[in-house]
mmCIF file of C-alpha atoms in Angstrom:
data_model
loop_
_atom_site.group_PDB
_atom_site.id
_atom_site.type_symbol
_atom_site.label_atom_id
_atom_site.label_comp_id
_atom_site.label_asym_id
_atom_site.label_seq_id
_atom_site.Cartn_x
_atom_site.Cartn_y
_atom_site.Cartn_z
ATOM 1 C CA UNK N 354 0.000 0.000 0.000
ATOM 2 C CA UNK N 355 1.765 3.616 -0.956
ATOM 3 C CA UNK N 356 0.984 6.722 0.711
ATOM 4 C CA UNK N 357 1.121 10.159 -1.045
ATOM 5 C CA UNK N 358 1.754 13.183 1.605
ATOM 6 C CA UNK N 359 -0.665 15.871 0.664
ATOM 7 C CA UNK N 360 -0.571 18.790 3.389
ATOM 8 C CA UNK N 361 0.709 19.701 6.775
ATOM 9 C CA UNK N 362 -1.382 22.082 8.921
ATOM 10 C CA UNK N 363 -0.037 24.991 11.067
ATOM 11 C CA UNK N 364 -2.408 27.037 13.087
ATOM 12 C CA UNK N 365 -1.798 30.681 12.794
ATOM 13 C CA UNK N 366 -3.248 33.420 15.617
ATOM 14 C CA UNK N 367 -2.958 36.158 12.683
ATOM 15 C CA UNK N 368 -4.203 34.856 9.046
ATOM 16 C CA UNK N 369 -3.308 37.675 6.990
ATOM 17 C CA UNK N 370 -0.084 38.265 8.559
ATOM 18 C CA UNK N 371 0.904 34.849 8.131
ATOM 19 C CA UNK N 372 -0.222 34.462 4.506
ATOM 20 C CA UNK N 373 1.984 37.642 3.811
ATOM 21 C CA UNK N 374 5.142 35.512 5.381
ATOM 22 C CA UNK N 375 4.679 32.302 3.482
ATOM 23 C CA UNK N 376 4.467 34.326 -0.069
ATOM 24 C CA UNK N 377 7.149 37.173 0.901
ATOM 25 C CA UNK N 378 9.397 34.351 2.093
ATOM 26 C CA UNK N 379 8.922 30.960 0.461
ATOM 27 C CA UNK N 380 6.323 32.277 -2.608
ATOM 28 C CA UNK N 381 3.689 30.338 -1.287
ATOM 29 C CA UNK N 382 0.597 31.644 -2.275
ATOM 30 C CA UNK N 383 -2.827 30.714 -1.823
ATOM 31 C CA UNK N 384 -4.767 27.768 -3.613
ATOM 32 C CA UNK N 385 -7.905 27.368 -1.870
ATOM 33 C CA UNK N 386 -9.626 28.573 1.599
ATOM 34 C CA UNK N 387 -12.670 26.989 3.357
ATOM 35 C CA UNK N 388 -14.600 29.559 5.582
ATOM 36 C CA UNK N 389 -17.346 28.582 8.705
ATOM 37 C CA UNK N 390 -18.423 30.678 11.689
ATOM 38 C CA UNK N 391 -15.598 29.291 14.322
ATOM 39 C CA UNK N 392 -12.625 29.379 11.432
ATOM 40 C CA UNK N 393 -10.970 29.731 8.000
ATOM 41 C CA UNK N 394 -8.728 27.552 6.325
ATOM 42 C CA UNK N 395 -6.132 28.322 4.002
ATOM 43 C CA UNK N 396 -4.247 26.041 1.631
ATOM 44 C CA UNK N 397 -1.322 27.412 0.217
ATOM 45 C CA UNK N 398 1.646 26.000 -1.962
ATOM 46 C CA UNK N 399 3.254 26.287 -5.400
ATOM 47 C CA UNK N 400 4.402 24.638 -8.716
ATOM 48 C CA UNK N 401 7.222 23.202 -7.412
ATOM 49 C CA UNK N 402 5.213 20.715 -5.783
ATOM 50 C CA UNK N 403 1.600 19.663 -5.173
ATOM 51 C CA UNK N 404 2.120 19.338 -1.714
ATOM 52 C CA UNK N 405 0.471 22.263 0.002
ATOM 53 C CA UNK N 406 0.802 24.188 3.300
ATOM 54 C CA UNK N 407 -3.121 24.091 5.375
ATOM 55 C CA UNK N 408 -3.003 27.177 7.916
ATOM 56 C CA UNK N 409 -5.889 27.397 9.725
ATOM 57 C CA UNK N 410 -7.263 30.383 12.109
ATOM 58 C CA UNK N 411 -9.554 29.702 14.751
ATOM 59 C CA UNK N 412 -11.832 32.343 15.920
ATOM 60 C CA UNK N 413 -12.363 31.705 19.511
ATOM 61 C CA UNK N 414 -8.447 30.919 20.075
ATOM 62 C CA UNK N 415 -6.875 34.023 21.264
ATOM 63 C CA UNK N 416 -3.354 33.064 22.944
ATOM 64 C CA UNK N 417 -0.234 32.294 21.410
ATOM 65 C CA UNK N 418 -0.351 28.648 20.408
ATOM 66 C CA UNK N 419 2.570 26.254 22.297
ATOM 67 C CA UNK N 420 4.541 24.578 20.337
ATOM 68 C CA UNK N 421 6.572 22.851 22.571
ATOM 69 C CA UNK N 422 10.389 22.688 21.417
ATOM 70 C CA UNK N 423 10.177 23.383 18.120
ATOM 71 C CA UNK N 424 11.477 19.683 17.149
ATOM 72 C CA UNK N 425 9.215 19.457 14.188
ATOM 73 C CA UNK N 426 9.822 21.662 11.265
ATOM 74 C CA UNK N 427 8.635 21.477 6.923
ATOM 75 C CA UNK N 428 11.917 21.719 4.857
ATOM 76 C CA UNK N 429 12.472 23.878 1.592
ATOM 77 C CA UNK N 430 14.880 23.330 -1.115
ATOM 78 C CA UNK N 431 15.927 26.511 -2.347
ATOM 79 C CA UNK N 432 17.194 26.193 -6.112
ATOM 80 C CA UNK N 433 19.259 29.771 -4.888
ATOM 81 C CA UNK N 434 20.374 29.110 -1.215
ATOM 82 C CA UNK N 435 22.359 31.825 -1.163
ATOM 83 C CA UNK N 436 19.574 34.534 -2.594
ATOM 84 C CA UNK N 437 17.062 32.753 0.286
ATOM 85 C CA UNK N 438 19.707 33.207 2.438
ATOM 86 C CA UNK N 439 19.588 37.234 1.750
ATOM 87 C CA UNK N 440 16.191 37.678 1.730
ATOM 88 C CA UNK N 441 15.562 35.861 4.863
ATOM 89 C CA UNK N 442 18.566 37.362 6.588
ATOM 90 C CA UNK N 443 17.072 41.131 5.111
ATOM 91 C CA UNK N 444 13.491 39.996 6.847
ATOM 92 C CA UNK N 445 15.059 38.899 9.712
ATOM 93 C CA UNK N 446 13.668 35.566 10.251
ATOM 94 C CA UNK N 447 16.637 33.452 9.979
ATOM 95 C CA UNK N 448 16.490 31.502 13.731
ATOM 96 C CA UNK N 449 19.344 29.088 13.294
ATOM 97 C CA UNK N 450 22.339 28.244 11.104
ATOM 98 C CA UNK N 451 23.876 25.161 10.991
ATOM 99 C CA UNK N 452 27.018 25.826 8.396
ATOM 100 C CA UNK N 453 28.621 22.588 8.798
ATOM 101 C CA UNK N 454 25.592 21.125 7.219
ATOM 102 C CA UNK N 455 24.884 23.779 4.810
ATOM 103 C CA UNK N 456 21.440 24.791 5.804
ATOM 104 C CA UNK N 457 19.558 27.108 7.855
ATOM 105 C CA UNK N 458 16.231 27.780 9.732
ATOM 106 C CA UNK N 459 13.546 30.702 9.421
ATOM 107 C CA UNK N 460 10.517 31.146 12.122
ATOM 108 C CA UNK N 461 7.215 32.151 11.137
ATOM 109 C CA UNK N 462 5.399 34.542 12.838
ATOM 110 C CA UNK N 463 3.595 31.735 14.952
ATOM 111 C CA UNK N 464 7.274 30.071 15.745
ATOM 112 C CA UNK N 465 7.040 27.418 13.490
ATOM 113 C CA UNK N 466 10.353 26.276 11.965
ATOM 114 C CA UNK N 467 11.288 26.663 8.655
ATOM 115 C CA UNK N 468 14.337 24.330 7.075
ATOM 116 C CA UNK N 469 16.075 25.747 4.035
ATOM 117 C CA UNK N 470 18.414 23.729 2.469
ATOM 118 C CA UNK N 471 20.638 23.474 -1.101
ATOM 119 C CA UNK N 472 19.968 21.868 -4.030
ATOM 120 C CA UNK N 473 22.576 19.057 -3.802
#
């Protein structure tokens, strides 16, 4: 039996401001949203893959979410590492460097962990 992997889902306290992140830093944009009373759900991805990014708001959650550690994170190739590398180090949103292995980390605005790493 095969498996395809088809999203991973991040809740985000601030929609908008996390939908500008994702397309400002990855160029992830938005594919399709579902809308109810209590949330909104946003898929978002791009043509480099079908695999898409779910962020979902919930109305009546008003705290910071807890993520724990952060010992989970979705990982990027960049076909430029070192133009992602400038434009995430001119955003500011580079959290960790690991130069021995060639790659690096970003953080959303919600905390979530971002790998970035080379086309090898």
């Amino acid at each position: 039996m095969k498996f395809k992997m088809v999203h991973e889902n991040y809740n985000v306290s601030d929609l908008d401001r996390a939908l500008e992140f994702y397309e400002k830093a990855l160029g992830l944009t938005e594919k399709r949203r579902k809308t109810r009373d209590s949330f909104i759900i946003v898929y978002i991805g791009n043509d480099a893959s079908d695999f898409e990014l779910e962020l979902t708001w919930l109305k009546d959650h008003p705290q910071p979410y807890n993520l724990g550690e952060c010992e989970f994170h979705l990982a990027f190739r960049a076909e430029d590492f070192e133009a992602a590398h400038k434009l995430h180090s001119e955003m500011g949103v580079i959290c960790y460097e690991n130069p021995s292995m060639g790659i690096y980390f970003i953080q959303d605005p919600d905390g979530y962990w971002l790998e970035i790493v080379p086309v090898r």
